[in-house]
Coordinates of C-alpha atoms in Angstrom, one line a residue:
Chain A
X22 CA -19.3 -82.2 -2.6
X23 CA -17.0 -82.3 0.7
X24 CA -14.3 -83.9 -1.5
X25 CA -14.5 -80.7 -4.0
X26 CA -14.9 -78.3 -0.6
X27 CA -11.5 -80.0 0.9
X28 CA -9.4 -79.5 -2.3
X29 CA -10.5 -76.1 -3.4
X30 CA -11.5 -74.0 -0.3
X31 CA -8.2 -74.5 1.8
X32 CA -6.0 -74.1 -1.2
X33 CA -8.2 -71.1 -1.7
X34 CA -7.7 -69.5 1.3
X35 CA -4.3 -70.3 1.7
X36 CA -3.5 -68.8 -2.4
X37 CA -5.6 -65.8 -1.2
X38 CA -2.4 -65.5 1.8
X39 CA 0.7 -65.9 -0.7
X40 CA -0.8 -63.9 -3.8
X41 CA -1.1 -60.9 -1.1
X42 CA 2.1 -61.8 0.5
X43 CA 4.1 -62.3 -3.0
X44 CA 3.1 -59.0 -4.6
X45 CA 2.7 -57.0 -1.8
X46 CA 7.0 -57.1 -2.0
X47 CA 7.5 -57.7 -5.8
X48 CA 6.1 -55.5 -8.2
X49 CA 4.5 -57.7 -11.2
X50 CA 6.6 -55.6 -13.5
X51 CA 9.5 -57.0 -12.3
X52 CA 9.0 -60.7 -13.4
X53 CA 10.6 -62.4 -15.9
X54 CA 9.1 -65.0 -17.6
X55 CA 11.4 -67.3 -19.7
X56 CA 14.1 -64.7 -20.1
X57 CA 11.4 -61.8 -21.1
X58 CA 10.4 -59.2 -19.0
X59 CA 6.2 -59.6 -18.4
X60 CA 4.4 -57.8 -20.2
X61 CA 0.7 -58.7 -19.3
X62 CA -1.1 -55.6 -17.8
X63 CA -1.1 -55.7 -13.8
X64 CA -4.7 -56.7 -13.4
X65 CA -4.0 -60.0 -15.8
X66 CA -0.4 -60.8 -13.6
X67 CA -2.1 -60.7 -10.4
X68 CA -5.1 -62.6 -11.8
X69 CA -2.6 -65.6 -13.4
X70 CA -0.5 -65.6 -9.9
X71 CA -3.4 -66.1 -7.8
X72 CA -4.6 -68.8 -10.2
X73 CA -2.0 -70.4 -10.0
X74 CA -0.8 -70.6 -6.3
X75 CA -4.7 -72.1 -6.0
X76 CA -3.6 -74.5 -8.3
X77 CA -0.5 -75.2 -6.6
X78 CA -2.4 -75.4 -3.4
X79 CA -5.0 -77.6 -4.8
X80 CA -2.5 -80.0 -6.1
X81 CA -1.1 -80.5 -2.3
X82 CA -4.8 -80.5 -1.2
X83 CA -5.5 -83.1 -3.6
X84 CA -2.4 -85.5 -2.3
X85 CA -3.1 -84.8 1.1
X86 CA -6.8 -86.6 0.5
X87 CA -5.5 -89.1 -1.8
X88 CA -3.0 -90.5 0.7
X89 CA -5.6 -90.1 3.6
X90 CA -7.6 -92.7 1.9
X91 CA -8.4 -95.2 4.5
X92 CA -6.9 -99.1 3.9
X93 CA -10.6 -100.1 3.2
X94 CA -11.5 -97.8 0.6
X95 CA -7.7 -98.9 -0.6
X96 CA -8.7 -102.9 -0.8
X97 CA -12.3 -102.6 -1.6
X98 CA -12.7 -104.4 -4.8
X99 CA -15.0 -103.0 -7.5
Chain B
X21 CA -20.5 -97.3 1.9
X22 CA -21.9 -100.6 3.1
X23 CA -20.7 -100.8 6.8
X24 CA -23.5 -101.9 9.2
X25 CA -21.1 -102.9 12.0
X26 CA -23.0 -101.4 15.4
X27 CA -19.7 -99.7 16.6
X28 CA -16.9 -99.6 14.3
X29 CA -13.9 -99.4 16.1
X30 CA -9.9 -98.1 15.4
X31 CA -9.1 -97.7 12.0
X32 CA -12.8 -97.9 10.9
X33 CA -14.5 -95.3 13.4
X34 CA -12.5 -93.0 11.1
X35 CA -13.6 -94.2 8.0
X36 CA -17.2 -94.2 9.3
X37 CA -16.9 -90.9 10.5
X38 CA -15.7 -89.4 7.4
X39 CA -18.7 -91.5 6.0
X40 CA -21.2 -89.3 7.8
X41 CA -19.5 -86.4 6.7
X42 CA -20.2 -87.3 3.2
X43 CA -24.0 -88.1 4.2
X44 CA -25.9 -86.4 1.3
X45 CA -27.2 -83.1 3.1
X46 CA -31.0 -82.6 4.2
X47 CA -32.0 -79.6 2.7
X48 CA -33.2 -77.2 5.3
X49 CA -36.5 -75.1 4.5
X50 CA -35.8 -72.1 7.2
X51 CA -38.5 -70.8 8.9
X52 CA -38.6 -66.7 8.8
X53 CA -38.7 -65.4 12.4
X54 CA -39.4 -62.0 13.7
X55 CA -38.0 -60.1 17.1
X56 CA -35.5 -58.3 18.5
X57 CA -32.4 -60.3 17.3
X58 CA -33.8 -60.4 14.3
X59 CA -34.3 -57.1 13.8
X60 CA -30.4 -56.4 15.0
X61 CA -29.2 -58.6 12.2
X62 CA -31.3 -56.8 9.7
X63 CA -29.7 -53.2 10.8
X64 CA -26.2 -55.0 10.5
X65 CA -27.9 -56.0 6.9
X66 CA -28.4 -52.7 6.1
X67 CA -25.3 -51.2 7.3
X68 CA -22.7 -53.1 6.3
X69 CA -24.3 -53.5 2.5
X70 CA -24.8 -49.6 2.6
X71 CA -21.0 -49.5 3.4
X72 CA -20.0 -52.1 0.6
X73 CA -22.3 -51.2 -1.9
X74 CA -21.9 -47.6 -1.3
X75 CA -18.5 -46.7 -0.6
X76 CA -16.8 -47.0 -4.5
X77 CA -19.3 -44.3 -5.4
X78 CA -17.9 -41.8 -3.2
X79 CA -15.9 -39.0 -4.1
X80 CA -12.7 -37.6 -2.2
X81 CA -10.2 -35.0 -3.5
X82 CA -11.5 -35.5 -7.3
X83 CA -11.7 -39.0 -6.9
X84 CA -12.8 -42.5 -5.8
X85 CA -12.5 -42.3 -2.1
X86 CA -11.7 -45.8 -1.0
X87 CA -10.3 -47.7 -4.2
X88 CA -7.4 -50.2 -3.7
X89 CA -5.6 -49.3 -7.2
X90 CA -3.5 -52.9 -7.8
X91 CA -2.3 -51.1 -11.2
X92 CA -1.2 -48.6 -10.0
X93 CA -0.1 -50.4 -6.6
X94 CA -1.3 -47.5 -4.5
X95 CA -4.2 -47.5 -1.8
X96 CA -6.0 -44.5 -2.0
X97 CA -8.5 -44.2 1.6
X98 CA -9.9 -41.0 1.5
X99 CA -7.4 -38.5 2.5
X100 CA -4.6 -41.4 2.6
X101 CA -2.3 -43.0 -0.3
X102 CA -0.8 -46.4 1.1
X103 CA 2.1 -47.3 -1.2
X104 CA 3.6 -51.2 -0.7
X105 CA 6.1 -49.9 1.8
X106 CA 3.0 -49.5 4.2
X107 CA 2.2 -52.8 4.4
X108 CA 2.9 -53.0 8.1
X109 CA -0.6 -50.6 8.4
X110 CA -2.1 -53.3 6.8
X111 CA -0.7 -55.9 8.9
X112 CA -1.4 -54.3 11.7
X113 CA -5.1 -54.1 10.9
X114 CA -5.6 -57.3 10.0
X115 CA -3.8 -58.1 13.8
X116 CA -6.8 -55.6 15.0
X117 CA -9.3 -57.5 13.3
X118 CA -8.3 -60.9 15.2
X119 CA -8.1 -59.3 18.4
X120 CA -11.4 -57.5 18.1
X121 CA -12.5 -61.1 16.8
X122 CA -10.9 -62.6 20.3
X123 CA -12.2 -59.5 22.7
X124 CA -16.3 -60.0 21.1
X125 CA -16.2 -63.9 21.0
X126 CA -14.9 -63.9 24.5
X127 CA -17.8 -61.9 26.2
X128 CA -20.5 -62.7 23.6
X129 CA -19.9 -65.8 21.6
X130 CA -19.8 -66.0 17.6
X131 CA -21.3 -62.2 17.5
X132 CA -19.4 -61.7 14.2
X133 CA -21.2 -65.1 12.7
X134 CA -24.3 -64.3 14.0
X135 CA -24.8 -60.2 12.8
X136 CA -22.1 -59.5 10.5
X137 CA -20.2 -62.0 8.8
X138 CA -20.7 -61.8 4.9
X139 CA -22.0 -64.9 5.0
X140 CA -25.0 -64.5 7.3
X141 CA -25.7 -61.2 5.5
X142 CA -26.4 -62.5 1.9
X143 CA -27.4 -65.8 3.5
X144 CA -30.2 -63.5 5.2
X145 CA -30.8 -61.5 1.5
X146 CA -31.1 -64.6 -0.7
X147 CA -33.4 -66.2 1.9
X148 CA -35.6 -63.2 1.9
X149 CA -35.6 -63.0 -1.8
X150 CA -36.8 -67.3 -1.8
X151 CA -39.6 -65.9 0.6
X152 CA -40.8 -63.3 -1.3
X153 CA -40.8 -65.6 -4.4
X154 CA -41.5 -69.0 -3.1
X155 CA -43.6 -68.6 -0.4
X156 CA -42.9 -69.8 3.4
X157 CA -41.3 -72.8 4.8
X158 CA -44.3 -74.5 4.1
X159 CA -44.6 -73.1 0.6
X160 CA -40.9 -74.0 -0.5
X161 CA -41.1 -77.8 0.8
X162 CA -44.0 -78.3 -1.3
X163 CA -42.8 -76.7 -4.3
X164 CA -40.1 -78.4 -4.4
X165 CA -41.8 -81.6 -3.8
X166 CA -44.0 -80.8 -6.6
X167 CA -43.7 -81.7 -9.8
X168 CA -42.6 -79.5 -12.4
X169 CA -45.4 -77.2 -14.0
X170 CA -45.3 -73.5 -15.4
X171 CA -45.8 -71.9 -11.9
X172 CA -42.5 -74.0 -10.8
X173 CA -40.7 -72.7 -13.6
X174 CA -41.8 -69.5 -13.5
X175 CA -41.1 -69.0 -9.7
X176 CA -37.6 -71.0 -9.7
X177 CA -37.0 -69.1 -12.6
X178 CA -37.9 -65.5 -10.9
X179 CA -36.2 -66.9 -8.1
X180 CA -32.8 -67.7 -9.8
X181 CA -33.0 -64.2 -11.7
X182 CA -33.0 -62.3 -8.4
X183 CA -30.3 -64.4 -7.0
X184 CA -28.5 -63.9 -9.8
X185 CA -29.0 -60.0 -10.5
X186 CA -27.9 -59.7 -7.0
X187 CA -24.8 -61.6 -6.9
X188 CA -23.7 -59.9 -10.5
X189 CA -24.0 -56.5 -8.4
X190 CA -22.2 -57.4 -5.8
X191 CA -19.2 -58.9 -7.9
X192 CA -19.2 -55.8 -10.0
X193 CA -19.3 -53.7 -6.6
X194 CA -16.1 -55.7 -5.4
X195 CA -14.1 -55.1 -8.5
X196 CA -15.1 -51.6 -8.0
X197 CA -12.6 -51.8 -4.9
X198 CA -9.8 -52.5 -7.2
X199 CA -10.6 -51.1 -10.5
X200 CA -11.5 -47.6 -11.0
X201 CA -15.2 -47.5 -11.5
X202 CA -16.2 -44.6 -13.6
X203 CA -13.8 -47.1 -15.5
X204 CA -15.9 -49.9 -15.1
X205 CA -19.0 -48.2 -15.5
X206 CA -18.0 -47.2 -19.0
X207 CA -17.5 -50.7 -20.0
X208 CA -20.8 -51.6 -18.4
X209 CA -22.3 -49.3 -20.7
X210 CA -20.9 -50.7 -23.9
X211 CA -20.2 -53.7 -22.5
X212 CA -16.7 -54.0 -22.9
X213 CA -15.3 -55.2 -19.4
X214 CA -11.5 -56.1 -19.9
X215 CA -10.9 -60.0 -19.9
X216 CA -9.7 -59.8 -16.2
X217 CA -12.6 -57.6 -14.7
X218 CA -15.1 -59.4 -16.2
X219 CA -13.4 -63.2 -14.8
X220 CA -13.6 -61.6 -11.2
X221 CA -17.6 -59.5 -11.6
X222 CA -18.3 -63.2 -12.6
X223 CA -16.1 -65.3 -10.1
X224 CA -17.2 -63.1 -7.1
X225 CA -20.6 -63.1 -8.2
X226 CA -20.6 -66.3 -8.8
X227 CA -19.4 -67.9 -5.4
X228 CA -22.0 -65.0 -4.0
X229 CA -24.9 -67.0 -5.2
X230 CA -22.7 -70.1 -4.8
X231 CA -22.8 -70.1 -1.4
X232 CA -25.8 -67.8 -0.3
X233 CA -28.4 -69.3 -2.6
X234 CA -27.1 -73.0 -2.6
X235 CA -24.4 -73.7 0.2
X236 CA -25.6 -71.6 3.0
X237 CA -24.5 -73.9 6.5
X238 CA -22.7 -75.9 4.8
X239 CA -20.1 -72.9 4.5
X240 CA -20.5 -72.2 8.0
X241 CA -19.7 -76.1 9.6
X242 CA -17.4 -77.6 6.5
X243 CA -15.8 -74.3 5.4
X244 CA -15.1 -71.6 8.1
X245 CA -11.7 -72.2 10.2
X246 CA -13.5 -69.8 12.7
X247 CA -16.1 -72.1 13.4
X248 CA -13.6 -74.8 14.1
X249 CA -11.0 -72.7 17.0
X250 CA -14.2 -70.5 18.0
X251 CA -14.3 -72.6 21.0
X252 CA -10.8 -71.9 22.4
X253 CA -12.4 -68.2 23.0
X254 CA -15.0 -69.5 24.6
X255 CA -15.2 -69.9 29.0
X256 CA -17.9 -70.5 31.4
X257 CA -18.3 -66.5 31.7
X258 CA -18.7 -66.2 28.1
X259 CA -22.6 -65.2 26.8
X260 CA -23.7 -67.4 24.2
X261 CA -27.3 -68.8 23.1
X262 CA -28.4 -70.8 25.8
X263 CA -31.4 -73.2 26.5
X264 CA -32.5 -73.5 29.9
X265 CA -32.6 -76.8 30.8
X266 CA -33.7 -76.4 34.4
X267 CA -36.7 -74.6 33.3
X268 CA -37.9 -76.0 30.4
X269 CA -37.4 -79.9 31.2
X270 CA -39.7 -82.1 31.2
X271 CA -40.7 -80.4 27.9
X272 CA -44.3 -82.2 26.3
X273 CA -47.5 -80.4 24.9
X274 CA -49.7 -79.3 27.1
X275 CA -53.0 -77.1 27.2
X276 CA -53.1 -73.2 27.1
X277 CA -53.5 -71.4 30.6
X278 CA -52.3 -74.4 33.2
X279 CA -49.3 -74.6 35.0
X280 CA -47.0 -76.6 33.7
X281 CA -45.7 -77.8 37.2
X282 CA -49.1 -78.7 37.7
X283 CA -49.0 -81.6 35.1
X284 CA -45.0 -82.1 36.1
X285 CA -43.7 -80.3 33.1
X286 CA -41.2 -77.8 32.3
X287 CA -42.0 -74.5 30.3
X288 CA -41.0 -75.9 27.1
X289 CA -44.0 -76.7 25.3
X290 CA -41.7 -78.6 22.7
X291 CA -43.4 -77.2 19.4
X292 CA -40.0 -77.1 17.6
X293 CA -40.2 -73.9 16.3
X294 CA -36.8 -73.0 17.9
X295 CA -35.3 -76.3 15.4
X296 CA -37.2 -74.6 12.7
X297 CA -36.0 -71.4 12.6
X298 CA -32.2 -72.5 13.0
X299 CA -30.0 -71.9 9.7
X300 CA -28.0 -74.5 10.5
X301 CA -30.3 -77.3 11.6
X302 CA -29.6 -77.8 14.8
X303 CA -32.1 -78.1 18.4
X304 CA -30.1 -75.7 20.9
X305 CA -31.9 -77.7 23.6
X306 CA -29.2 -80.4 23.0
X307 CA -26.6 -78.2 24.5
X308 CA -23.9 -75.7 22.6
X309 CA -22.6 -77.3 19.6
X310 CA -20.0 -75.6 17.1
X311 CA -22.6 -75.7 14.2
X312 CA -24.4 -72.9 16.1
X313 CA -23.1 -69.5 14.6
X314 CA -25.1 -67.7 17.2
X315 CA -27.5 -65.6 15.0
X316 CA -30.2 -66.0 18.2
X317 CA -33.1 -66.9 15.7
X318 CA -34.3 -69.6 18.2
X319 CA -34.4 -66.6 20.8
X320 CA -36.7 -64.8 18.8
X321 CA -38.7 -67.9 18.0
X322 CA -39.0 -68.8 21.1
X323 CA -40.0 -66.0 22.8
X324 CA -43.3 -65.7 20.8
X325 CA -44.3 -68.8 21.7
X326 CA -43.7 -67.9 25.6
X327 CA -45.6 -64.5 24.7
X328 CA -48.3 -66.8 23.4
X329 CA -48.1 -69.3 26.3
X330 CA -48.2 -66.3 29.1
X331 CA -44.9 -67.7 30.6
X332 CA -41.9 -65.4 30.9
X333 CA -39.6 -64.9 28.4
X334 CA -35.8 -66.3 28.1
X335 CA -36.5 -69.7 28.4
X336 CA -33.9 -69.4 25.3
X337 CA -32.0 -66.6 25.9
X338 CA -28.1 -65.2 26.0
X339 CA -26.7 -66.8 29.1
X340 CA -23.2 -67.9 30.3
X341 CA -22.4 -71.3 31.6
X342 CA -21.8 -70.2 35.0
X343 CA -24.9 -68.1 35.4
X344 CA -26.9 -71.3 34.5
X345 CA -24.9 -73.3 37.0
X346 CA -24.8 -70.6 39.9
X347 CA -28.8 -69.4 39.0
X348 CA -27.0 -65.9 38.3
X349 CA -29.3 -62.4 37.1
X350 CA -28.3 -60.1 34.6
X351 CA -26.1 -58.0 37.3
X352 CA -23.8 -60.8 38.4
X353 CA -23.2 -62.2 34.4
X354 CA -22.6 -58.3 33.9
X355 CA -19.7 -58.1 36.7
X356 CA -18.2 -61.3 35.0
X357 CA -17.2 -59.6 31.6
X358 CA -14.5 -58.0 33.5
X359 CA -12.0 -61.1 33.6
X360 CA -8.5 -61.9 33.0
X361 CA -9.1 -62.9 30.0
X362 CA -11.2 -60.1 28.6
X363 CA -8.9 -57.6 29.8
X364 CA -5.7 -59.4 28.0
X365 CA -7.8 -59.0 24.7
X366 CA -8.9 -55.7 25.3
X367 CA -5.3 -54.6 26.7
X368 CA -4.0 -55.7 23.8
X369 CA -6.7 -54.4 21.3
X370 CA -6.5 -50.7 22.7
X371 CA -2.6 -50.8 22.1
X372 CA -2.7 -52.5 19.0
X373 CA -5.5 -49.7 18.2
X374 CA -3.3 -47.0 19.7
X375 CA -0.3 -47.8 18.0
X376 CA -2.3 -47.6 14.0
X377 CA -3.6 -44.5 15.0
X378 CA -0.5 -43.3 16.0
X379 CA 1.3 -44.5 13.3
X380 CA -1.3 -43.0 10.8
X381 CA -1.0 -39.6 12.3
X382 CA 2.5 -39.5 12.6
X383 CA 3.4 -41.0 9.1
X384 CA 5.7 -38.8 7.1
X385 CA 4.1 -38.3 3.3
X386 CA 7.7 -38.6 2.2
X387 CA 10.1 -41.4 1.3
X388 CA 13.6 -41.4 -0.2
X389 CA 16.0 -43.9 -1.4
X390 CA 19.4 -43.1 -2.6
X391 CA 21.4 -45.3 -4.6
X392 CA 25.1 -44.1 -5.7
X393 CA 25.6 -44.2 -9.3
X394 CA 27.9 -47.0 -9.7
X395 CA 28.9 -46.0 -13.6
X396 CA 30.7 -42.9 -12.1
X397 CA 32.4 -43.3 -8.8
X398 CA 34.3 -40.3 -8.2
X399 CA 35.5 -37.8 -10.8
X400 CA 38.0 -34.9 -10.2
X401 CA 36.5 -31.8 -11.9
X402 CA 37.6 -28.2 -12.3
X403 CA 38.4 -26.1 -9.3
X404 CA 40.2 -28.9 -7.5
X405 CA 36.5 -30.9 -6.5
X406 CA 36.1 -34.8 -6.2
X407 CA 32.4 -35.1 -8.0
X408 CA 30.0 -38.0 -6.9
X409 CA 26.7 -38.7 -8.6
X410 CA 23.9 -39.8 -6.7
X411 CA 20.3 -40.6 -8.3
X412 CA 17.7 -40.0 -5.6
X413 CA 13.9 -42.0 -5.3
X414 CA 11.8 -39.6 -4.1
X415 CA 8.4 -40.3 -3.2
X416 CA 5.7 -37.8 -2.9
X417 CA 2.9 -39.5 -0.9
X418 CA 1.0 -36.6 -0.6
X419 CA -2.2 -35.6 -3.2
X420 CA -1.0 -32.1 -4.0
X421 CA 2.4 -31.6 -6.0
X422 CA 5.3 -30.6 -3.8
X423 CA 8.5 -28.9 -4.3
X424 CA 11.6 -30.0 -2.3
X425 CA 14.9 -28.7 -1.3
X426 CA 17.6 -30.9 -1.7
X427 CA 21.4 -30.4 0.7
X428 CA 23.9 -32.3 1.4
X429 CA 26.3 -32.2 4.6
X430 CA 28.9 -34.3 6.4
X431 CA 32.1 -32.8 5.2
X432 CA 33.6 -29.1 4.8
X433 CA 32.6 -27.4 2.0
X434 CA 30.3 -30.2 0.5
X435 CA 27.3 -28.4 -1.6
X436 CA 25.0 -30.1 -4.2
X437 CA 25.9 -28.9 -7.6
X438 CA 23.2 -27.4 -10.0
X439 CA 19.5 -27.2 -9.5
X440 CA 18.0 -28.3 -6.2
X441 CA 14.6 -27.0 -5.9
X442 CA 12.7 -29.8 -7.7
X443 CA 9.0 -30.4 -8.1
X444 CA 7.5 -33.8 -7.2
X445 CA 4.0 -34.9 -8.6
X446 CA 1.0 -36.1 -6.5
X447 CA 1.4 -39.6 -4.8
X448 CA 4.4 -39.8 -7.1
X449 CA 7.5 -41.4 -7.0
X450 CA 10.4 -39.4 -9.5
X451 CA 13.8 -40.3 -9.4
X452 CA 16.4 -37.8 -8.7
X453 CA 20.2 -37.0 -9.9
X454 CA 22.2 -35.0 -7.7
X455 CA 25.6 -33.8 -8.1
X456 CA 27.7 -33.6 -5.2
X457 CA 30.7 -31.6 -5.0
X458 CA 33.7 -31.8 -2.6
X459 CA 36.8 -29.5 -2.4
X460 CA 39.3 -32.5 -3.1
X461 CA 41.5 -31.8 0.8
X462 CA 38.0 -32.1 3.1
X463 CA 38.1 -35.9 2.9
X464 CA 40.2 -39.0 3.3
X465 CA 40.4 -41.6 0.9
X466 CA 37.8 -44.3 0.3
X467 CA 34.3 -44.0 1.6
X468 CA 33.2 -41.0 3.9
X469 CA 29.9 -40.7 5.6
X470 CA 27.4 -37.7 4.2
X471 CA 24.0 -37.2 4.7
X472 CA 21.0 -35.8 2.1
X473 CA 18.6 -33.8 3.4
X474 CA 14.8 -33.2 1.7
X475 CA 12.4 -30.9 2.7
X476 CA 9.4 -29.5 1.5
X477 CA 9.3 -26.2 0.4
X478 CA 5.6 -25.3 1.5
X479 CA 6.5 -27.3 4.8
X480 CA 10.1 -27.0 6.3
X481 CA 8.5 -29.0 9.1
X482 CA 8.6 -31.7 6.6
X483 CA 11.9 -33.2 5.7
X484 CA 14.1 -36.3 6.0
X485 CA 17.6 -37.1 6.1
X486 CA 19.4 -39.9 4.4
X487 CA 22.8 -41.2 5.0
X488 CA 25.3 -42.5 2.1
X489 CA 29.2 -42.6 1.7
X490 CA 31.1 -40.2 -0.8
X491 CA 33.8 -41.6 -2.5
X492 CA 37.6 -39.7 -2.8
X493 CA 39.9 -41.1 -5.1
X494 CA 42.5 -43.6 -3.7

């Protein structure tokens, strides 16, 4: 449980920072997305971008435990 | 997880530490309490769910009064439309909020935790609910002990119903905040939510009952960054939940009606009701500890049982670290709010206050860009003029429609060409082309400086003025 809580809740609160950061000064509209203007409604762009800087966050959250792994848990042998 | 070393030490006493942390968690069975603190949490209850629940249903000017439009990227606030160049109101109340945050914690400890903090609120709401359901303290432990049988079902079942009707509400409620809700309310009705609403009802709802029904302190000592730089705040003046130590040590049991000194005791009768009634789990008699979010339950609790013992109350009671120390009354922890460090937050909080009100009332409902058109530079037309083309964003941030006078000055016998009384929508932005005309002799070659002026026509107190170049002809 404290595992899932480290990963997900920081990058939470931290994606909850940069989605209202990031669109507060660009306009969803003005994205393009492989060459093509986006043309997902407003509602579904915010939704993606905050989904995904939580995954982006969760990713870093999720190295930063990995490598905190102490050397014991490292060399234990199963 | 096998280590049974006595005292790890370097390397290890971090390993082992984390270890604890990921001890599997007694489930606390909280016992309800009843008294004044208690009653001051449930009037926070009540008002700030009347606030949340009831303030997308409100009307203003023909429409939702507070509704945070992200598709249409406006803020509407009752009489107010906040547009993204606002941001900095925003900013600034979010710099508010942590100040306020600062000024209470330092004269009154985790007050926010304690009273008002979303999580103690529905924390409080879903416990209430298990009570009414499940019985008491008593009642829960036993149920869940219990093996399972109808009246299990049928009670866990009610129980997880309630929770979950609940926790729906309130993630619909908090969409309501960004999405229209007569909108909403018509895809209720058919059920017909859009993909996106219906993800956020359910993922707001969801963590709702996540973490009022099932988490509970665990969100408060492994999840809130509060809880962890509270203590900076915090100075021997400050008030927080404090056991008397002096008085109530040696606690034991003892009978009804002697004096405890008579049997070489303190006042604390150690029944453990104050441990009982703690959300978090904790016995305040061990000292302040940052798992306490100061909701004052074990005051509560603990005066009853002096009530019942015919000692006076306070034995638990809000105290600062000084006035425990120094033996102070009421008056002397009362003269020690005012300190250097109470009146740096509030100095701070009033001007930061000062300056958003300010700023609110002084904020012009009217915002324009102008951007030279760059197909066009400078064309000679008849009656020896040099023409420049400007296109104008004009942003009415107003909610009535507003006509506005355009002109144009900087140069001799500059005038805008055409048209230039032009209408502007409610909290609309419309882009604007002007014409501007220059007798060819007034300027020099290259870029000059000019200046646009708008102004209302209902209003000529309302107006703006925007500099630009106009181009001559090399």
């Amino acid at each position: 449980m404290l595992k899932w809580i480290q990963v997900l809740w920081p990058s939470f609160l931290i994606a909850a920072v940069a989605e209202a950061v990031f669109f507060t000064v660009i306009d969803p509209q003005e994205l393009y997305l492989f060459g093509e203007p986006v043309d997902y409604s407003r509602i579904a762009t915010y939704s993606i971008g905050f989904l995904g800087f939580w995954l982006v966050c969760a990713a870093s959250s999720l190295s930063t435990i990995f490598l905190q792994r102490p050397a014991k848990e490292i060399n234990r042998r199963t | 997880m096998s280590n049974t070393s006595p005292k790890p030490q370097g390397a290890d006493a971090d390993a082992s530490a984390q270890d604890t942390l990921y001890a599997s968690r007694r489930k606390l069975y909280v016992r309800a309490v009843s008294g004044i603190f208690d009653n001051w949490r449930w009037a926070l209850v009540w008002i700030t769910q009347l606030i949340f629940y009831g303030l997308p249903w409100l009307q203003w000017n023909d429409r939702q009064a507070v509704l945070l439009h992200l598709v249409e990227r406006k803020f509407y606030i009752f009489g107010w439309v906040f547009w993204p160049q606002d941001v900095i109101f925003l900013a600034l109340l979010l710099i508010i909020s942590a100040y306020a945050l600062f000024f209470f914690t330092a004269i009154a400890g985790r007050l926010w935790c304690g009273y008002a903090c979303p999580q103690t609120v529905y924390t409080e709401i879903f416990m209430w609910i298990e009570r009414k359901i499940e019985g008491d303290h008593v009642r829960r432990q036993k149920l869940d002990q219990a093996p399972m049988s109808g009246e299990k079902a049928a009670r866990r079942g009610l129980k997880f119903l309630a929770w979950g009707l609940v926790a729906l509400w309130t993630g619909f409620t908090f969409v309501a905040y960004f999405s229209p809700l007569e909108e909403l309310l018509q895809a209720a009705r058919t059920l017909s939510f859009g993909p996106w609403e219906l993800f956020w009802i359910l993922f707001y709802g969801g963590f709702t009952y996540l973490f009022a029904g099932v988490m509970r302190e665990q969100v408060c000592k492994y999840m809130c960054p509060y809880a962890r730089f509270q203590g900076v705040m915090f100075d021997p003046d400050t008030l927080v939940i404090t056991y008397d130590e002096g008085r109530g040590e040696p606690r034991g049991a003892r009978k009804k009606g002697i004096d405890p000194r008579s049997v070489n005791k303190g006042d604390c009768i150690d029944c453990g009701i104050c441990v009982q009634v703690c959300p978090t789990g904790i016995d305040i008699r061990d000292g302040l500890q940052y798992e306490c979010i100061g909701c004052a339950a074990c005051i509560d609790a603990c005066d009853q049982v002096m009530d019942r013992m015919n000692y006076p109350r306070g034995l638990i009671r809000y105290s600062t670290e000084n006035a425990i120390k120094k033996h102070w009354g009421a008056k002397d922890i009362l003269v020690h709010v005012l300190r250097p460090r109470t009146l740096i937050y509030g100095t701070i909080l009033a001007l930061l206050c000062a300056g958003f009100v300010w700023g609110l009332a002084t904020r012009e409902p009217l915002r324009v860009d102008v951007i030279r058109d760059r197909a066009a530079l400078a064309r000679e037309v008849e009656g020896g003029m040099i023409e420049n083309v400007y296109s104008l964003q004009v942003m009415n941030m107003s909610e009535q429609a507003r006509s506005f006078h355009f002109s144009v000055s900087g140069l001799p016998g500059v005038t805008v060409d055409g048209e230039n009384l032009i209408e502007i929508g409610p909290a609309a932005t419309q882009s604007v082309t002007l014409r501007v005309l220059v007798p060819y002799d007034s300027g020099k070659p290259g870029a000059n400086p000019i200046e646009f002026e708008v102004r209302a026509d209902d209003d000529p107190s309302l107006s703006l003025r925007e500099e630009t170049t106009f181009l001559f002809p090399r």
